[in-house]
Amino acid sequence: MHYKRILLKLSGEALMGEQQYGIDPVRLKEYAQEIKQITAKGVEVAIVIGGGNIFRGLAGASSGMDRVQGDHMGMLATVINGLALQSALENEEVATRLQSAININEVAEPFIRRKAIRHLEKGRVVIFGGGTGNPYFTTDSAAVLRAIEIGADVILKGTRVDGIYTSDPEKDKLATKFDFISFEDVLQKGLKVMDTTAFTLSQENELPIIVFDMNTKGNLLKVVSGEKIGTKVNL
């Protein structure tokens, strides 16, 4: 495998599948099977999932809710998604641990860096829930932070689009895809890969990001094998 330890970032919306809200069990099972494929090859896998399929703090704030309260609700939504993915992985006989940045000891371990690394070394998939544990930070920031802390080789951002384009390919038919792009070019062109805080943190720590289509069967295995899938952001 081209990468030994990865951080897979999934959006909460990705878990909705064809639904308008919540978690699609079919999509969840597909993701679990894709992840099982790479763990069977010896790849150490950590995962961060968003909570947008259940609740988004910014959306709550825009409708008058206190932003901090809204973000705490969003953090809980990521734990719900983490529990769902944990269950799906265990149904596929993949050893899994859920760690949360907010203390919910009855359902998840607290995030402890050394313990997370030990789980990975033992071949367990580690799911990080609760974001960073702080309001005003997105799960993109949580993904980059955790990836740096555990010494991941790369961040794999699984989306429904097969890479980074000059503009939104779902709206602009003339949009062209990048196979490789530098952090600097992403910022100069104003392309939306991650929020600025997360993206800058990744750049400063020289941690590459690969944006790829997670919904195409076999793509995750191809990416960790080093095949040119999606778009790679590097220095």
Protein backbone atom coordinates (compact mmCIF):
# COMPACT_ATOMS: atom_id res chain seq x y z
CA MET A 1 0.00 0.00 0.00
CA HIS A 2 1.20 3.50 -0.85
CA TYR A 3 -0.03 4.90 2.48
CA LYS A 4 0.41 3.15 5.83
CA ARG A 5 -1.78 5.38 8.02
CA ILE A 6 -4.60 7.54 6.70
CA LEU A 7 -7.23 9.93 8.05
CA LEU A 8 -10.49 9.56 6.14
CA LYS A 9 -12.77 12.60 6.30
CA LEU A 10 -16.43 12.00 5.48
CA SER A 11 -19.18 14.59 5.47
CA GLY A 12 -22.37 13.95 7.40
CA GLU A 13 -24.31 14.58 4.19
CA ALA A 14 -22.50 11.63 2.59
CA LEU A 15 -24.27 9.29 5.01
CA MET A 16 -27.69 10.46 3.79
CA GLY A 17 -27.30 8.57 0.52
CA GLU A 18 -30.42 9.24 -1.53
CA GLN A 19 -32.37 10.41 1.52
CA GLN A 20 -33.08 14.02 2.47
CA TYR A 21 -32.09 13.60 6.12
CA GLY A 22 -30.50 11.18 8.56
CA ILE A 23 -28.52 8.03 7.82
CA ASP A 24 -28.99 5.72 4.84
CA PRO A 25 -28.19 2.15 6.02
CA VAL A 26 -27.31 1.09 2.45
CA ARG A 27 -24.72 3.87 2.06
CA LEU A 28 -23.39 3.13 5.55
CA LYS A 29 -22.86 -0.53 4.67
CA GLU A 30 -21.12 0.41 1.41
CA TYR A 31 -18.70 2.66 3.27
CA ALA A 32 -18.02 -0.03 5.88
CA GLN A 33 -17.20 -2.54 3.13
CA GLU A 34 -14.85 -0.06 1.41
CA ILE A 35 -13.04 0.59 4.69
CA LYS A 36 -12.81 -3.14 5.41
CA GLN A 37 -11.04 -3.64 2.07
CA ILE A 38 -8.16 -1.36 3.02
CA THR A 39 -7.84 -2.56 6.63
CA ALA A 40 -7.47 -6.08 5.23
CA LYS A 41 -4.43 -4.78 3.32
CA GLY A 42 -2.85 -3.55 6.55
CA VAL A 43 -3.68 0.14 6.21
CA GLU A 44 -4.22 1.90 9.55
CA VAL A 45 -7.46 3.89 9.33
CA ALA A 46 -8.72 6.83 11.37
CA ILE A 47 -11.99 8.55 10.47
CA VAL A 48 -13.62 11.91 11.14
CA ILE A 49 -17.29 12.35 10.16
CA GLY A 50 -19.29 15.56 9.99
CA GLY A 51 -22.79 15.94 11.40
CA GLY A 52 -24.54 17.94 8.68
CA ASN A 53 -27.04 15.17 7.97
CA ILE A 54 -28.46 15.71 11.47
CA PHE A 55 -27.61 19.24 12.61
CA ARG A 56 -25.26 22.01 11.56
CA GLY A 57 -24.26 24.67 14.10
CA LEU A 58 -24.02 27.48 11.55
CA ALA A 59 -27.54 26.75 10.32
CA GLY A 60 -28.84 26.97 13.88
CA ALA A 61 -27.02 30.28 14.42
CA SER A 62 -28.50 31.75 11.23
CA SER A 63 -32.00 31.08 12.57
CA GLY A 64 -31.32 32.83 15.87
CA MET A 65 -29.84 30.05 18.00
CA ASP A 66 -26.79 30.76 20.14
CA ARG A 67 -23.76 29.75 18.03
CA VAL A 68 -21.98 27.92 20.86
CA GLN A 69 -25.12 25.91 21.69
CA GLY A 70 -25.59 25.13 18.00
CA ASP A 71 -22.02 23.94 17.62
CA HIS A 72 -22.36 21.69 20.66
CA MET A 73 -25.44 20.13 19.03
CA GLY A 74 -23.40 19.62 15.87
CA MET A 75 -20.67 17.87 17.88
CA LEU A 76 -23.27 15.47 19.32
CA ALA A 77 -24.49 14.79 15.77
CA THR A 78 -20.98 13.67 14.79
CA VAL A 79 -20.98 11.22 17.71
CA ILE A 80 -24.30 9.78 16.49
CA ASN A 81 -22.79 9.31 13.02
CA GLY A 82 -19.68 7.79 14.59
CA LEU A 83 -21.77 5.25 16.48
CA ALA A 84 -23.64 4.36 13.29
CA LEU A 85 -20.40 3.82 11.35
CA GLN A 86 -18.91 1.87 14.25
CA SER A 87 -21.89 -0.49 14.21
CA ALA A 88 -21.68 -0.90 10.42
CA LEU A 89 -17.95 -1.70 10.60
CA GLU A 90 -18.44 -4.20 13.40
CA ASN A 91 -21.15 -5.91 11.32
CA GLU A 92 -18.36 -6.39 8.75
CA GLU A 93 -16.14 -7.84 11.53
CA VAL A 94 -13.81 -4.83 11.59
CA ALA A 95 -12.41 -3.99 15.06
CA THR A 96 -13.35 -0.39 15.85
CA ARG A 97 -13.01 2.22 18.57
CA LEU A 98 -14.97 5.46 18.86
CA GLN A 99 -13.21 8.34 20.62
CA SER A 100 -14.96 11.60 21.44
CA ALA A 101 -13.53 15.07 22.04
CA ILE A 102 -16.42 15.69 24.45
CA ASN A 103 -16.86 13.33 27.38
CA ILE A 104 -19.62 10.79 26.78
CA ASN A 105 -18.04 7.92 28.65
CA GLU A 106 -21.05 5.62 28.35
CA VAL A 107 -20.83 5.50 24.54
CA ALA A 108 -17.29 6.53 23.55
CA GLU A 109 -13.75 6.65 24.87
CA PRO A 110 -12.34 10.11 25.55
CA PHE A 111 -9.83 11.22 22.91
CA ILE A 112 -6.36 10.27 24.14
CA ARG A 113 -3.67 10.58 21.48
CA ARG A 114 -1.43 7.74 22.63
CA LYS A 115 -4.38 5.41 23.05
CA ALA A 116 -5.64 6.25 19.55
CA ILE A 117 -2.21 5.48 18.07
CA ARG A 118 -2.07 2.20 19.97
CA HIS A 119 -5.48 1.20 18.59
CA LEU A 120 -4.26 1.95 15.07
CA GLU A 121 -1.10 -0.09 15.59
CA LYS A 122 -3.29 -3.02 16.67
CA GLY A 123 -5.28 -2.80 13.43
CA ARG A 124 -8.40 -1.16 14.85
CA VAL A 125 -10.26 1.55 12.96
CA VAL A 126 -10.46 4.66 15.14
CA ILE A 127 -13.42 7.01 14.65
CA PHE A 128 -13.01 10.49 16.10
CA GLY A 129 -16.31 12.11 17.13
CA GLY A 130 -17.17 15.43 18.74
CA GLY A 131 -15.12 17.56 16.35
CA THR A 132 -12.30 19.35 18.15
CA GLY A 133 -14.44 19.66 21.29
CA ASN A 134 -14.60 23.42 20.78
CA PRO A 135 -17.25 25.64 19.16
CA TYR A 136 -16.39 27.68 16.04
CA PHE A 137 -14.23 24.88 14.62
CA THR A 138 -15.46 22.64 11.80
CA THR A 139 -14.99 18.90 11.42
CA ASP A 140 -12.51 19.76 8.62
CA SER A 141 -10.35 21.36 11.31
CA ALA A 142 -10.90 18.31 13.53
CA ALA A 143 -9.78 16.03 10.68
CA VAL A 144 -6.55 17.93 10.06
CA LEU A 145 -5.80 18.26 13.78
CA ARG A 146 -6.31 14.55 14.46
CA ALA A 147 -4.34 13.57 11.34
CA ILE A 148 -1.36 15.60 12.56
CA GLU A 149 -1.66 14.24 16.11
CA ILE A 150 -1.66 10.60 15.04
CA GLY A 151 1.01 11.07 12.37
CA ALA A 152 -1.18 10.20 9.37
CA ASP A 153 0.50 10.10 5.96
CA VAL A 154 -2.39 11.79 4.19
CA ILE A 155 -5.92 13.13 4.59
CA LEU A 156 -8.41 11.50 2.25
CA LYS A 157 -11.47 13.68 1.81
CA GLY A 158 -14.28 11.46 0.48
CA THR A 159 -16.92 13.46 -1.39
CA ARG A 160 -19.51 12.90 -4.12
CA VAL A 161 -17.27 14.72 -6.66
CA ASP A 162 -14.22 13.05 -8.19
CA GLY A 163 -11.74 15.80 -7.32
CA ILE A 164 -11.12 19.55 -7.29
CA TYR A 165 -12.38 21.56 -10.26
CA THR A 166 -11.90 25.13 -11.51
CA SER A 167 -15.54 25.71 -10.51
CA ASP A 168 -18.49 23.63 -9.28
CA PRO A 169 -18.82 20.81 -11.87
CA GLU A 170 -22.46 20.28 -10.88
CA LYS A 171 -23.25 23.85 -11.98
CA ASP A 172 -20.59 24.58 -14.62
CA LYS A 173 -20.23 22.09 -17.49
CA LEU A 174 -16.98 23.78 -18.58
CA ALA A 175 -15.29 23.18 -15.22
CA THR A 176 -12.00 21.34 -15.54
CA LYS A 177 -10.45 18.99 -13.01
CA PHE A 178 -7.02 19.26 -11.41
CA ASP A 179 -5.03 16.05 -10.97
CA PHE A 180 -2.47 17.82 -8.77
CA ILE A 181 -2.51 21.29 -7.26
CA SER A 182 -0.40 23.12 -4.68
CA PHE A 183 -1.74 24.57 -1.44
CA GLU A 184 -0.73 28.02 -2.71
CA ASP A 185 -2.66 27.65 -5.97
CA VAL A 186 -5.79 26.52 -4.11
CA LEU A 187 -5.67 29.67 -1.98
CA GLN A 188 -4.87 31.97 -4.91
CA LYS A 189 -7.69 30.57 -7.05
CA GLY A 190 -10.13 30.67 -4.12
CA LEU A 191 -11.03 27.00 -4.51
CA LYS A 192 -13.09 25.43 -1.73
CA VAL A 193 -11.33 22.31 -0.50
CA MET A 194 -11.65 22.78 3.27
CA ASP A 195 -12.31 25.79 5.45
CA THR A 196 -9.38 28.21 5.70
CA THR A 197 -8.37 27.24 9.25
CA ALA A 198 -8.17 23.53 8.40
CA PHE A 199 -6.47 24.11 5.06
CA THR A 200 -3.80 26.42 6.51
CA LEU A 201 -3.09 23.95 9.33
CA SER A 202 -2.60 21.18 6.77
CA GLN A 203 -0.30 23.40 4.68
CA GLU A 204 1.83 24.44 7.65
CA ASN A 205 2.33 20.81 8.65
CA GLU A 206 3.02 19.65 5.08
CA LEU A 207 0.16 17.16 5.23
CA PRO A 208 -1.17 16.28 1.74
CA ILE A 209 -4.89 16.13 1.02
CA ILE A 210 -6.55 13.95 -1.60
CA VAL A 211 -10.11 14.81 -2.63
CA PHE A 212 -11.87 11.87 -4.32
CA ASP A 213 -15.27 10.34 -5.03
CA MET A 214 -16.02 8.04 -2.10
CA ASN A 215 -19.27 6.84 -3.68
CA THR A 216 -17.56 4.96 -6.52
CA LYS A 217 -16.92 1.38 -5.46
CA GLY A 218 -13.24 0.52 -5.12
CA ASN A 219 -11.99 4.12 -5.16
CA LEU A 220 -10.78 4.11 -1.56
CA LEU A 221 -8.59 1.06 -2.21
CA LYS A 222 -7.24 2.67 -5.38
CA VAL A 223 -6.32 5.86 -3.55
CA VAL A 224 -4.40 4.11 -0.75
CA SER A 225 -2.71 1.95 -3.37
CA GLY A 226 -1.28 5.10 -4.94
CA GLU A 227 -3.42 5.19 -8.08
CA LYS A 228 -4.17 8.63 -9.54
CA ILE A 229 -7.71 8.99 -8.25
CA GLY A 230 -9.20 12.39 -7.46
CA THR A 231 -7.04 15.48 -6.88
CA LYS A 232 -3.93 15.62 -4.70
CA VAL A 233 -3.11 18.86 -2.87
CA ASN A 234 0.54 19.05 -1.92
CA LEU A 235 3.33 21.60 -1.44
